[in-house]
Amino acid sequence: MNFKERDFIPMLFGGDINTYSVARAFYEGYKVKSYTFGKFATGPSYQSRIIEYTPNPKIDTDEVFMKTVKSFCSKHADKTVVLVGCGDSYVALISKHKNELPKNTIAPYIDFDLMNSLQQKETFYKLCEKHGVDYPGTIIHNKEMGHDFEMNFPFPVILKPSDSIQYWEHPFDTQKKVYTIKDKKELDQVLDDIYGAGYTGKLIIQDMIPGNDEYMRVLTSYSDHNGKVKMMCLGHVLLEEHTPHGLGNHAVIITEPNKELMMRVKDLLEELHYVGFSNFDIKYDRRDGKFKFFEINTRQGRSNYYVTGSGFNVAEYIVEDFVYGKELPLRYAKEEHLWMVVPKAVAFKYVKDPTLKAKMKKLIKEKKVVNPSFMKGDLGMPRLARMIKTHLSHFEKYKKYYS
């Protein structure tokens, strides 16, 4: 690997494909090594040649996080330390402690009060109404409502936590990222399970938009330090993961343009004076021909390399804006590019639409395709063995969970 000395140094938090994708963008853009802090000695970032990885099971706690940041910044006092959270809890920690961070840090995030508000999904839906952004029929449920409430949409319905950070802090045996609920009896049981585990936040019960994974979209935006949107990249999701804890995670994406859809979100973000990356989950509703927004993530998504692979290096947006103070042009992704984290055979088996399969074949033939975990030059053992094992495990996972 070929590294260069720069006047900045990336400090990333997390250990999954999100973190590795951001570190890869930093390496490809600037030939720098990223210093990454996650919970466990596993995942694509562990034992990578482009990453110095430090595991600590308590890194997502206030005390350990701040101690780690202050120590690292002190050791690298001659550098600008760029903090990037690669998960909701890490982003919240950076934002929460922005005013306490060492002077040589850059934290490209909105203030904590706004972030905390946006991560409560009911707040986001109010903004959607104001800016003409469509979202599914929704009930905001709290514990006091119990089982006695009315829905103006039929079963099956979707159920998910409004506060995902608090939700995962209260684990239980049947816990899922998102639930598909078939009837009232199941809904009552899931509500009891979630609140019984100690979760005190609100729950989102939504109209289930028909259609498989191929109706999903993902939109990633970057807003500069002045709150102006500078990049928007829309991806057409062809396949998602289907394991209980990975449900909804993207597995195959093709970048596609839709400027009209992007412009509505641009207005929403700029009214908020939003700063940094934002990420939206969307589904096309064939019943009325509208794109329905589910939520905003106040960070780049775990599938963020679909953006970098499409020609919009996510690391460069942060560095050129915050480190070098450059005025960035507004750009929209227009060219198709294929991102996938499952074997090609899995993708072609479980993606159903013949037209989308043809697009996949075309992009693979044109070499406009990437799996971010397998970077040339970063395939040393034993990391490669772990990545191959994870890669091949998708055959069994989809066989077991896809329906």
mmCIF file of C-alpha atoms in Angstrom:
data_model
loop_
_atom_site.group_PDB
_atom_site.id
_atom_site.type_symbol
_atom_site.label_atom_id
_atom_site.label_comp_id
_atom_site.label_asym_id
_atom_site.label_seq_id
_atom_site.Cartn_x
_atom_site.Cartn_y
_atom_site.Cartn_z
ATOM 1 C CA MET A 1 0.000 0.000 0.000
ATOM 2 C CA ASN A 2 1.177 3.519 -0.800
ATOM 3 C CA PHE A 3 0.524 6.107 1.957
ATOM 4 C CA LYS A 4 1.122 9.878 2.032
ATOM 5 C CA GLU A 5 1.534 12.331 4.898
ATOM 6 C CA ARG A 6 -1.305 14.838 5.040
ATOM 7 C CA ASP A 7 -2.173 17.666 7.402
ATOM 8 C CA PHE A 8 -5.264 15.763 8.542
ATOM 9 C CA ILE A 9 -5.917 12.299 9.935
ATOM 10 C CA PRO A 10 -9.216 10.379 9.851
ATOM 11 C CA MET A 11 -10.586 9.047 13.165
ATOM 12 C CA LEU A 12 -13.519 6.731 12.475
ATOM 13 C CA PHE A 13 -15.920 5.025 14.868
ATOM 14 C CA GLY A 14 -17.457 1.617 14.142
ATOM 15 C CA GLY A 15 -16.249 -1.647 12.675
ATOM 16 C CA ASP A 16 -18.683 -2.753 9.993
ATOM 17 C CA ILE A 17 -18.832 -2.165 6.254
ATOM 18 C CA ASN A 18 -19.808 1.475 6.844
ATOM 19 C CA THR A 19 -16.483 2.185 8.534
ATOM 20 C CA TYR A 20 -14.461 0.228 6.005
ATOM 21 C CA SER A 21 -16.181 1.997 3.099
ATOM 22 C CA VAL A 22 -15.344 5.422 4.542
ATOM 23 C CA ALA A 23 -11.737 4.369 5.236
ATOM 24 C CA ARG A 24 -11.452 3.100 1.667
ATOM 25 C CA ALA A 25 -12.707 6.464 0.398
ATOM 26 C CA PHE A 26 -10.065 8.254 2.502
ATOM 27 C CA TYR A 27 -7.350 6.003 1.109
ATOM 28 C CA GLU A 28 -8.473 6.319 -2.506
ATOM 29 C CA GLY A 29 -8.899 10.070 -2.227
ATOM 30 C CA TYR A 30 -5.792 10.984 -0.214
ATOM 31 C CA LYS A 31 -3.685 7.820 0.334
ATOM 32 C CA VAL A 32 -4.053 8.171 4.111
ATOM 33 C CA LYS A 33 -4.533 5.489 6.738
ATOM 34 C CA SER A 34 -7.663 5.748 8.898
ATOM 35 C CA TYR A 35 -7.581 5.176 12.650
ATOM 36 C CA THR A 36 -10.711 3.280 13.526
ATOM 37 C CA PHE A 37 -12.249 2.504 16.907
ATOM 38 C CA GLY A 38 -14.935 -0.157 17.182
ATOM 39 C CA LYS A 39 -16.296 -2.576 19.726
ATOM 40 C CA PHE A 40 -14.935 -5.930 18.602
ATOM 41 C CA ALA A 41 -11.922 -7.452 16.839
ATOM 42 C CA THR A 42 -13.899 -8.549 13.813
ATOM 43 C CA GLY A 43 -15.572 -7.168 10.686
ATOM 44 C CA PRO A 44 -14.096 -5.751 7.460
ATOM 45 C CA SER A 45 -12.144 -2.971 9.233
ATOM 46 C CA TYR A 46 -10.249 -5.365 11.525
ATOM 47 C CA GLN A 47 -6.802 -6.370 10.157
ATOM 48 C CA SER A 48 -7.169 -4.077 7.153
ATOM 49 C CA ARG A 49 -3.967 -2.586 5.709
ATOM 50 C CA ILE A 50 -5.596 0.832 5.257
ATOM 51 C CA ILE A 51 -6.807 0.960 8.866
ATOM 52 C CA GLU A 52 -5.265 1.011 12.336
ATOM 53 C CA TYR A 53 -8.069 -0.692 14.237
ATOM 54 C CA THR A 54 -8.546 -0.509 18.015
ATOM 55 C CA PRO A 55 -11.345 -2.575 19.598
ATOM 56 C CA ASN A 56 -12.995 -1.569 22.875
ATOM 57 C CA PRO A 57 -16.427 -2.932 23.939
ATOM 58 C CA LYS A 58 -17.155 0.367 25.722
ATOM 59 C CA ILE A 59 -16.138 2.751 22.942
ATOM 60 C CA ASP A 60 -19.780 3.833 22.499
ATOM 61 C CA THR A 61 -20.020 5.140 26.081
ATOM 62 C CA ASP A 62 -19.543 8.838 26.831
ATOM 63 C CA GLU A 63 -16.569 8.389 29.148
ATOM 64 C CA VAL A 64 -14.550 5.999 26.980
ATOM 65 C CA PHE A 65 -15.384 7.867 23.780
ATOM 66 C CA MET A 66 -14.203 11.230 25.121
ATOM 67 C CA LYS A 67 -11.110 9.740 26.736
ATOM 68 C CA THR A 68 -10.198 8.044 23.457
ATOM 69 C CA VAL A 69 -10.713 11.182 21.366
ATOM 70 C CA LYS A 70 -8.727 13.429 23.712
ATOM 71 C CA SER A 71 -5.839 10.966 23.930
ATOM 72 C CA PHE A 72 -5.704 10.478 20.157
ATOM 73 C CA CYS A 73 -5.858 14.196 19.415
ATOM 74 C CA SER A 74 -3.097 14.872 21.928
ATOM 75 C CA LYS A 75 -0.836 12.300 20.238
ATOM 76 C CA HIS A 76 -1.571 13.912 16.866
ATOM 77 C CA ALA A 77 -1.534 17.549 17.940
ATOM 78 C CA ASP A 78 0.146 18.579 14.666
ATOM 79 C CA LYS A 79 -2.772 17.227 12.588
ATOM 80 C CA THR A 80 -6.396 18.115 12.042
ATOM 81 C CA VAL A 81 -8.346 15.105 13.274
ATOM 82 C CA VAL A 82 -11.468 14.398 11.205
ATOM 83 C CA LEU A 83 -14.107 12.590 13.272
ATOM 84 C CA VAL A 84 -16.546 10.378 11.386
ATOM 85 C CA GLY A 85 -19.246 8.306 13.070
ATOM 86 C CA CYS A 86 -20.310 5.165 11.221
ATOM 87 C CA GLY A 87 -23.361 4.312 13.305
ATOM 88 C CA ASP A 88 -26.138 6.247 15.023
ATOM 89 C CA SER A 89 -24.660 5.960 18.526
ATOM 90 C CA TYR A 90 -21.237 7.239 17.405
ATOM 91 C CA VAL A 91 -22.703 10.136 15.451
ATOM 92 C CA ALA A 92 -24.780 11.067 18.501
ATOM 93 C CA LEU A 93 -21.671 10.986 20.716
ATOM 94 C CA ILE A 94 -19.716 13.270 18.384
ATOM 95 C CA SER A 95 -22.596 15.722 18.136
ATOM 96 C CA LYS A 96 -23.378 15.611 21.857
ATOM 97 C CA HIS A 97 -19.786 16.456 22.816
ATOM 98 C CA LYS A 98 -18.995 18.907 19.990
ATOM 99 C CA ASN A 99 -18.238 21.754 22.401
ATOM 100 C CA GLU A 100 -15.907 19.580 24.486
ATOM 101 C CA LEU A 101 -13.788 18.214 21.645
ATOM 102 C CA PRO A 102 -10.091 19.170 21.315
ATOM 103 C CA LYS A 103 -9.372 22.215 19.160
ATOM 104 C CA ASN A 104 -7.636 20.204 16.444
ATOM 105 C CA THR A 105 -10.793 18.213 15.621
ATOM 106 C CA ILE A 106 -13.377 18.555 12.877
ATOM 107 C CA ALA A 107 -16.872 17.247 13.568
ATOM 108 C CA PRO A 108 -19.029 17.603 10.409
ATOM 109 C CA TYR A 109 -22.362 17.227 12.175
ATOM 110 C CA ILE A 110 -25.429 19.206 13.199
ATOM 111 C CA ASP A 111 -25.991 20.166 16.842
ATOM 112 C CA PHE A 112 -27.228 17.418 19.124
ATOM 113 C CA ASP A 113 -30.681 18.883 19.787
ATOM 114 C CA LEU A 114 -31.501 18.949 16.065
ATOM 115 C CA MET A 115 -29.958 15.512 15.537
ATOM 116 C CA ASN A 116 -31.889 13.999 18.420
ATOM 117 C CA SER A 117 -35.078 15.551 17.114
ATOM 118 C CA LEU A 118 -34.590 14.240 13.568
ATOM 119 C CA GLN A 119 -33.801 10.738 14.760
ATOM 120 C CA GLN A 120 -37.263 10.654 16.295
ATOM 121 C CA LYS A 121 -39.168 9.604 13.198
ATOM 122 C CA GLU A 122 -42.338 11.533 14.040
ATOM 123 C CA THR A 123 -40.362 14.807 13.780
ATOM 124 C CA PHE A 124 -39.151 13.837 10.326
ATOM 125 C CA TYR A 125 -42.697 13.122 9.131
ATOM 126 C CA LYS A 126 -43.821 16.613 10.159
ATOM 127 C CA LEU A 127 -41.027 18.059 7.995
ATOM 128 C CA CYS A 128 -42.109 15.818 5.125
ATOM 129 C CA GLU A 129 -45.627 17.241 5.272
ATOM 130 C CA LYS A 130 -44.283 20.779 5.139
ATOM 131 C CA HIS A 131 -42.115 20.164 2.074
ATOM 132 C CA GLY A 132 -44.417 17.911 0.075
ATOM 133 C CA VAL A 133 -42.342 14.801 0.694
ATOM 134 C CA ASP A 134 -44.583 11.729 0.774
ATOM 135 C CA TYR A 135 -44.445 9.111 3.536
ATOM 136 C CA PRO A 136 -46.548 6.024 4.393
ATOM 137 C CA GLY A 137 -49.720 6.107 6.494
ATOM 138 C CA THR A 138 -48.385 6.192 10.057
ATOM 139 C CA ILE A 139 -49.406 5.828 13.695
ATOM 140 C CA ILE A 140 -47.037 7.072 16.406
ATOM 141 C CA HIS A 141 -47.526 4.643 19.285
ATOM 142 C CA ASN A 142 -46.440 5.055 22.902
ATOM 143 C CA LYS A 143 -46.681 2.629 25.809
ATOM 144 C CA GLU A 144 -49.648 4.421 27.393
ATOM 145 C CA MET A 145 -51.796 3.724 24.318
ATOM 146 C CA GLY A 146 -51.643 -0.006 25.048
ATOM 147 C CA HIS A 147 -53.582 -2.230 22.641
ATOM 148 C CA ASP A 148 -56.598 0.049 22.251
ATOM 149 C CA PHE A 149 -56.066 2.311 19.226
ATOM 150 C CA GLU A 150 -57.423 2.604 15.694
ATOM 151 C CA MET A 151 -55.598 2.226 12.374
ATOM 152 C CA ASN A 152 -56.869 3.651 9.095
ATOM 153 C CA PHE A 153 -54.878 1.140 7.030
ATOM 154 C CA PRO A 154 -55.132 -2.673 6.921
ATOM 155 C CA PHE A 155 -52.841 -5.498 7.978
ATOM 156 C CA PRO A 156 -50.117 -6.460 7.299
ATOM 157 C CA VAL A 157 -48.334 -3.458 8.806
ATOM 158 C CA ILE A 158 -44.739 -2.457 9.463
ATOM 159 C CA LEU A 159 -43.529 -1.756 13.018
ATOM 160 C CA LYS A 160 -40.192 -0.201 14.013
ATOM 161 C CA PRO A 161 -38.785 1.923 16.850
ATOM 162 C CA SER A 162 -38.775 5.693 16.583
ATOM 163 C CA ASP A 163 -35.598 5.843 18.703
ATOM 164 C CA SER A 164 -33.316 3.146 17.281
ATOM 165 C CA ILE A 165 -30.432 3.929 19.649
ATOM 166 C CA GLN A 166 -32.502 3.311 22.779
ATOM 167 C CA TYR A 167 -34.217 0.320 21.174
ATOM 168 C CA TRP A 168 -30.988 -1.659 20.733
ATOM 169 C CA GLU A 169 -29.981 -0.859 24.309
ATOM 170 C CA HIS A 170 -32.833 -3.165 25.462
ATOM 171 C CA PRO A 171 -32.278 -6.543 23.748
ATOM 172 C CA PHE A 172 -34.683 -9.491 23.864
ATOM 173 C CA ASP A 173 -34.854 -12.875 22.136
ATOM 174 C CA THR A 174 -37.271 -12.016 19.320
ATOM 175 C CA GLN A 175 -35.871 -8.524 18.657
ATOM 176 C CA LYS A 176 -35.831 -7.380 15.019
ATOM 177 C CA LYS A 177 -34.761 -4.197 13.257
ATOM 178 C CA VAL A 178 -38.139 -4.015 11.476
ATOM 179 C CA TYR A 179 -41.271 -6.134 11.964
ATOM 180 C CA THR A 180 -43.847 -7.190 9.410
ATOM 181 C CA ILE A 181 -47.023 -7.752 11.434
ATOM 182 C CA LYS A 182 -49.763 -9.954 9.952
ATOM 183 C CA ASP A 183 -52.649 -9.379 12.390
ATOM 184 C CA LYS A 184 -53.812 -7.691 15.598
ATOM 185 C CA LYS A 185 -52.802 -10.609 17.832
ATOM 186 C CA GLU A 186 -49.201 -10.479 16.584
ATOM 187 C CA LEU A 187 -49.122 -6.680 16.869
ATOM 188 C CA ASP A 188 -50.200 -6.804 20.525
ATOM 189 C CA GLN A 189 -47.549 -9.436 21.301
ATOM 190 C CA VAL A 190 -44.719 -7.479 19.651
ATOM 191 C CA LEU A 191 -45.748 -4.293 21.467
ATOM 192 C CA ASP A 192 -45.630 -6.188 24.774
ATOM 193 C CA ASP A 193 -42.237 -7.705 23.934
ATOM 194 C CA ILE A 194 -40.652 -4.343 23.071
ATOM 195 C CA TYR A 195 -41.998 -2.337 25.991
ATOM 196 C CA GLY A 196 -41.483 -5.300 28.327
ATOM 197 C CA ALA A 197 -37.757 -5.297 27.506
ATOM 198 C CA GLY A 198 -37.476 -1.743 28.874
ATOM 199 C CA TYR A 199 -37.830 0.414 25.755
ATOM 200 C CA THR A 200 -39.629 3.659 26.674
ATOM 201 C CA GLY A 201 -39.598 5.502 23.359
ATOM 202 C CA LYS A 202 -42.271 5.657 20.700
ATOM 203 C CA LEU A 203 -42.984 3.050 18.031
ATOM 204 C CA ILE A 204 -43.863 3.623 14.390
ATOM 205 C CA ILE A 205 -46.726 1.549 12.959
ATOM 206 C CA GLN A 206 -47.031 2.029 9.210
ATOM 207 C CA ASP A 207 -49.012 1.067 6.173
ATOM 208 C CA MET A 208 -47.084 -1.701 4.432
ATOM 209 C CA ILE A 209 -46.258 -0.527 0.930
ATOM 210 C CA PRO A 210 -46.570 -3.488 -1.465
ATOM 211 C CA GLY A 211 -43.652 -4.734 -3.482
ATOM 212 C CA ASN A 212 -40.368 -6.516 -2.838
ATOM 213 C CA ASP A 213 -36.885 -5.085 -2.308
ATOM 214 C CA GLU A 214 -36.759 -3.826 -5.892
ATOM 215 C CA TYR A 215 -39.216 -1.030 -5.025
ATOM 216 C CA MET A 216 -36.752 0.474 -2.523
ATOM 217 C CA ARG A 217 -34.539 3.510 -3.044
ATOM 218 C CA VAL A 218 -31.772 5.112 -0.969
ATOM 219 C CA LEU A 219 -30.786 8.783 -1.181
ATOM 220 C CA THR A 220 -27.506 10.133 0.171
ATOM 221 C CA SER A 221 -26.830 13.889 0.406
ATOM 222 C CA TYR A 222 -23.964 16.054 1.560
ATOM 223 C CA SER A 223 -24.568 19.550 2.978
ATOM 224 C CA ASP A 224 -21.589 21.857 3.485
ATOM 225 C CA HIS A 225 -20.674 23.815 6.638
ATOM 226 C CA ASN A 226 -23.020 26.620 5.522
ATOM 227 C CA GLY A 227 -25.974 24.240 5.281
ATOM 228 C CA LYS A 228 -26.069 24.175 1.468
ATOM 229 C CA VAL A 229 -26.616 20.856 -0.296
ATOM 230 C CA LYS A 230 -23.636 20.043 -2.523
ATOM 231 C CA MET A 231 -24.175 16.417 -3.547
ATOM 232 C CA MET A 232 -27.132 14.077 -4.004
ATOM 233 C CA CYS A 233 -26.882 10.445 -5.074
ATOM 234 C CA LEU A 234 -29.964 8.261 -5.473
ATOM 235 C CA GLY A 235 -29.660 4.498 -5.507
ATOM 236 C CA HIS A 236 -32.191 1.945 -6.723
ATOM 237 C CA VAL A 237 -32.091 -0.922 -4.229
ATOM 238 C CA LEU A 238 -32.422 -4.271 -5.969
ATOM 239 C CA LEU A 239 -31.910 -6.517 -2.955
ATOM 240 C CA GLU A 240 -31.780 -6.173 0.827
ATOM 241 C CA GLU A 241 -30.597 -8.448 3.612
ATOM 242 C CA HIS A 242 -33.274 -10.587 5.274
ATOM 243 C CA THR A 243 -31.732 -11.829 8.534
ATOM 244 C CA PRO A 244 -33.612 -10.623 11.672
ATOM 245 C CA HIS A 245 -30.912 -8.146 12.719
ATOM 246 C CA GLY A 246 -29.921 -7.179 9.190
ATOM 247 C CA LEU A 247 -33.413 -6.729 7.769
ATOM 248 C CA GLY A 248 -33.453 -3.695 5.502
ATOM 249 C CA ASN A 249 -29.686 -3.432 5.095
ATOM 250 C CA HIS A 250 -28.861 -2.964 1.427
ATOM 251 C CA ALA A 251 -27.215 -5.776 -0.526
ATOM 252 C CA VAL A 252 -27.418 -4.626 -4.174
ATOM 253 C CA ILE A 253 -27.809 -1.025 -5.456
ATOM 254 C CA ILE A 254 -27.724 0.594 -8.893
ATOM 255 C CA THR A 255 -27.261 4.370 -8.940
ATOM 256 C CA GLU A 256 -30.018 6.121 -10.878
ATOM 257 C CA PRO A 257 -31.033 9.776 -11.450
ATOM 258 C CA ASN A 258 -34.275 11.391 -10.271
ATOM 259 C CA LYS A 259 -33.682 15.122 -9.938
ATOM 260 C CA GLU A 260 -37.315 15.996 -9.160
ATOM 261 C CA LEU A 261 -37.290 13.717 -6.115
ATOM 262 C CA MET A 262 -33.912 15.065 -5.005
ATOM 263 C CA MET A 263 -34.993 18.703 -5.200
ATOM 264 C CA ARG A 264 -37.794 18.222 -2.658
ATOM 265 C CA VAL A 265 -35.293 16.812 -0.170
ATOM 266 C CA LYS A 266 -32.792 19.564 -0.954
ATOM 267 C CA ASP A 267 -35.316 22.207 0.121
ATOM 268 C CA LEU A 268 -36.051 20.329 3.350
ATOM 269 C CA LEU A 269 -32.362 20.032 4.268
ATOM 270 C CA GLU A 270 -31.518 23.650 3.488
ATOM 271 C CA GLU A 271 -34.405 25.004 5.553
ATOM 272 C CA LEU A 272 -32.975 23.041 8.502
ATOM 273 C CA HIS A 273 -29.464 24.418 7.789
ATOM 274 C CA TYR A 274 -28.443 20.789 7.891
ATOM 275 C CA VAL A 275 -24.694 20.020 7.872
ATOM 276 C CA GLY A 276 -22.885 16.845 6.793
ATOM 277 C CA PHE A 277 -24.171 13.610 5.323
ATOM 278 C CA SER A 278 -27.819 12.591 5.397
ATOM 279 C CA ASN A 279 -29.312 9.335 4.231
ATOM 280 C CA PHE A 280 -32.939 8.502 3.389
ATOM 281 C CA ASP A 281 -34.790 5.193 2.997
ATOM 282 C CA ILE A 282 -37.543 5.390 0.367
ATOM 283 C CA LYS A 283 -40.018 3.010 -1.275
ATOM 284 C CA TYR A 284 -41.965 3.421 -4.508
ATOM 285 C CA ASP A 285 -45.696 2.884 -3.960
ATOM 286 C CA ARG A 286 -47.191 1.429 -7.140
ATOM 287 C CA ARG A 287 -50.712 2.086 -5.789
ATOM 288 C CA ASP A 288 -50.392 5.850 -6.292
ATOM 289 C CA GLY A 289 -47.091 6.209 -8.163
ATOM 290 C CA LYS A 290 -45.398 8.100 -5.315
ATOM 291 C CA PHE A 291 -42.043 7.679 -3.582
ATOM 292 C CA LYS A 292 -42.645 7.305 0.180
ATOM 293 C CA PHE A 293 -39.903 8.325 2.624
ATOM 294 C CA PHE A 294 -39.413 6.251 5.776
ATOM 295 C CA GLU A 295 -36.711 8.090 7.734
ATOM 296 C CA ILE A 296 -33.613 10.266 7.743
ATOM 297 C CA ASN A 297 -30.284 8.982 9.037
ATOM 298 C CA THR A 298 -28.036 11.830 10.213
ATOM 299 C CA ARG A 299 -24.927 10.257 8.707
ATOM 300 C CA GLN A 300 -23.736 8.413 5.616
ATOM 301 C CA GLY A 301 -25.425 5.005 5.316
ATOM 302 C CA ARG A 302 -23.677 1.666 5.749
ATOM 303 C CA SER A 303 -23.920 1.262 1.954
ATOM 304 C CA ASN A 304 -22.135 4.605 1.406
ATOM 305 C CA TYR A 305 -19.603 3.183 -1.034
ATOM 306 C CA TYR A 306 -22.339 3.125 -3.675
ATOM 307 C CA VAL A 307 -21.831 6.912 -3.611
ATOM 308 C CA THR A 308 -18.028 6.762 -3.817
ATOM 309 C CA GLY A 309 -18.223 4.108 -6.529
ATOM 310 C CA SER A 310 -20.497 6.406 -8.542
ATOM 311 C CA GLY A 311 -17.786 9.087 -8.605
ATOM 312 C CA PHE A 312 -18.629 11.066 -5.443
ATOM 313 C CA ASN A 313 -15.912 10.176 -2.927
ATOM 314 C CA VAL A 314 -17.538 10.642 0.508
ATOM 315 C CA ALA A 315 -14.236 11.442 2.244
ATOM 316 C CA GLU A 316 -13.404 14.194 -0.236
ATOM 317 C CA TYR A 317 -16.621 16.059 0.540
ATOM 318 C CA ILE A 318 -15.718 16.300 4.231
ATOM 319 C CA VAL A 319 -12.044 17.124 3.701
ATOM 320 C CA GLU A 320 -12.428 19.667 0.888
ATOM 321 C CA ASP A 321 -15.225 21.435 2.774
ATOM 322 C CA PHE A 322 -14.064 21.363 6.397
ATOM 323 C CA VAL A 323 -10.266 20.970 6.177
ATOM 324 C CA TYR A 324 -9.484 23.054 3.089
ATOM 325 C CA GLY A 325 -12.506 25.372 3.085
ATOM 326 C CA LYS A 326 -13.232 24.994 -0.619
ATOM 327 C CA GLU A 327 -16.503 26.070 -2.210
ATOM 328 C CA LEU A 328 -18.001 22.868 -3.613
ATOM 329 C CA PRO A 329 -20.244 22.739 -6.691
ATOM 330 C CA LEU A 330 -23.691 21.184 -6.464
ATOM 331 C CA ARG A 331 -23.653 17.816 -8.228
ATOM 332 C CA TYR A 332 -26.281 15.146 -8.822
ATOM 333 C CA ALA A 333 -25.376 11.534 -9.600
ATOM 334 C CA LYS A 334 -26.393 10.687 -13.155
ATOM 335 C CA GLU A 335 -24.394 7.630 -14.243
ATOM 336 C CA GLU A 336 -25.469 4.073 -13.434
ATOM 337 C CA HIS A 337 -23.087 2.076 -11.241
ATOM 338 C CA LEU A 338 -23.556 -1.259 -9.469
ATOM 339 C CA TRP A 339 -22.755 -1.788 -5.760
ATOM 340 C CA MET A 340 -23.124 -5.218 -4.218
ATOM 341 C CA VAL A 341 -22.060 -7.033 -1.047
ATOM 342 C CA VAL A 342 -23.425 -10.476 -1.927
ATOM 343 C CA PRO A 343 -22.136 -13.033 -4.451
ATOM 344 C CA LYS A 344 -23.282 -12.453 -8.010
ATOM 345 C CA ALA A 345 -25.106 -15.790 -7.984
ATOM 346 C CA VAL A 346 -27.151 -14.659 -4.967
ATOM 347 C CA ALA A 347 -27.984 -11.346 -6.624
ATOM 348 C CA PHE A 348 -29.143 -12.968 -9.868
ATOM 349 C CA LYS A 349 -31.205 -15.587 -8.003
ATOM 350 C CA TYR A 350 -33.092 -13.205 -5.707
ATOM 351 C CA VAL A 351 -33.451 -10.091 -7.883
ATOM 352 C CA LYS A 352 -36.635 -10.893 -9.809
ATOM 353 C CA ASP A 353 -37.139 -8.138 -12.413
ATOM 354 C CA PRO A 354 -35.624 -9.206 -15.791
ATOM 355 C CA THR A 355 -34.925 -5.584 -16.725
ATOM 356 C CA LEU A 356 -32.917 -5.032 -13.534
ATOM 357 C CA LYS A 357 -31.046 -8.294 -14.069
ATOM 358 C CA ALA A 358 -30.134 -7.113 -17.558
ATOM 359 C CA LYS A 359 -28.826 -3.838 -16.103
ATOM 360 C CA MET A 360 -26.725 -5.773 -13.621
ATOM 361 C CA LYS A 361 -25.225 -7.922 -16.373
ATOM 362 C CA LYS A 362 -24.470 -4.848 -18.473
ATOM 363 C CA LEU A 363 -22.747 -2.981 -15.629
ATOM 364 C CA ILE A 364 -20.727 -6.048 -14.636
ATOM 365 C CA LYS A 365 -19.615 -6.494 -18.242
ATOM 366 C CA GLU A 366 -18.616 -2.813 -18.364
ATOM 367 C CA LYS A 367 -16.766 -3.239 -15.025
ATOM 368 C CA LYS A 368 -18.952 -0.581 -13.417
ATOM 369 C CA VAL A 369 -19.358 -2.691 -10.299
ATOM 370 C CA VAL A 370 -17.803 -2.826 -6.831
ATOM 371 C CA ASN A 371 -17.914 -4.807 -3.614
ATOM 372 C CA PRO A 372 -16.319 -2.379 -1.128
ATOM 373 C CA SER A 373 -14.919 -5.090 1.172
ATOM 374 C CA PHE A 374 -12.610 -6.520 -1.488
ATOM 375 C CA MET A 375 -10.164 -3.733 -2.254
ATOM 376 C CA LYS A 376 -7.122 -4.541 -4.371
ATOM 377 C CA GLY A 377 -4.036 -4.417 -2.156
ATOM 378 C CA ASP A 378 -6.033 -5.043 1.027
ATOM 379 C CA LEU A 379 -6.594 -8.762 0.619
ATOM 380 C CA GLY A 380 -4.007 -10.150 3.037
ATOM 381 C CA MET A 381 -4.670 -13.179 5.217
ATOM 382 C CA PRO A 382 -6.408 -13.656 7.622
ATOM 383 C CA ARG A 383 -8.714 -10.731 6.762
ATOM 384 C CA LEU A 384 -9.351 -12.171 3.312
ATOM 385 C CA ALA A 385 -10.379 -15.531 4.791
ATOM 386 C CA ARG A 386 -12.922 -13.807 7.050
ATOM 387 C CA MET A 387 -14.288 -11.697 4.209
ATOM 388 C CA ILE A 388 -14.696 -14.713 1.928
ATOM 389 C CA LYS A 389 -16.456 -16.636 4.711
ATOM 390 C CA THR A 390 -18.838 -13.714 5.288
ATOM 391 C CA HIS A 391 -19.365 -13.311 1.547
ATOM 392 C CA LEU A 392 -20.248 -16.976 0.993
ATOM 393 C CA SER A 393 -22.494 -17.082 4.080
ATOM 394 C CA HIS A 394 -25.094 -15.117 2.098
ATOM 395 C CA PHE A 395 -26.021 -18.279 0.179
ATOM 396 C CA GLU A 396 -27.272 -19.930 3.376
ATOM 397 C CA LYS A 397 -28.733 -16.718 4.850
ATOM 398 C CA TYR A 398 -30.938 -16.014 1.822
ATOM 399 C CA LYS A 399 -31.960 -19.655 1.571
ATOM 400 C CA LYS A 400 -33.093 -19.539 5.218
ATOM 401 C CA TYR A 401 -34.614 -16.061 5.522
ATOM 402 C CA TYR A 402 -35.672 -14.785 2.077
ATOM 403 C CA SER A 403 -39.376 -15.142 1.395
#
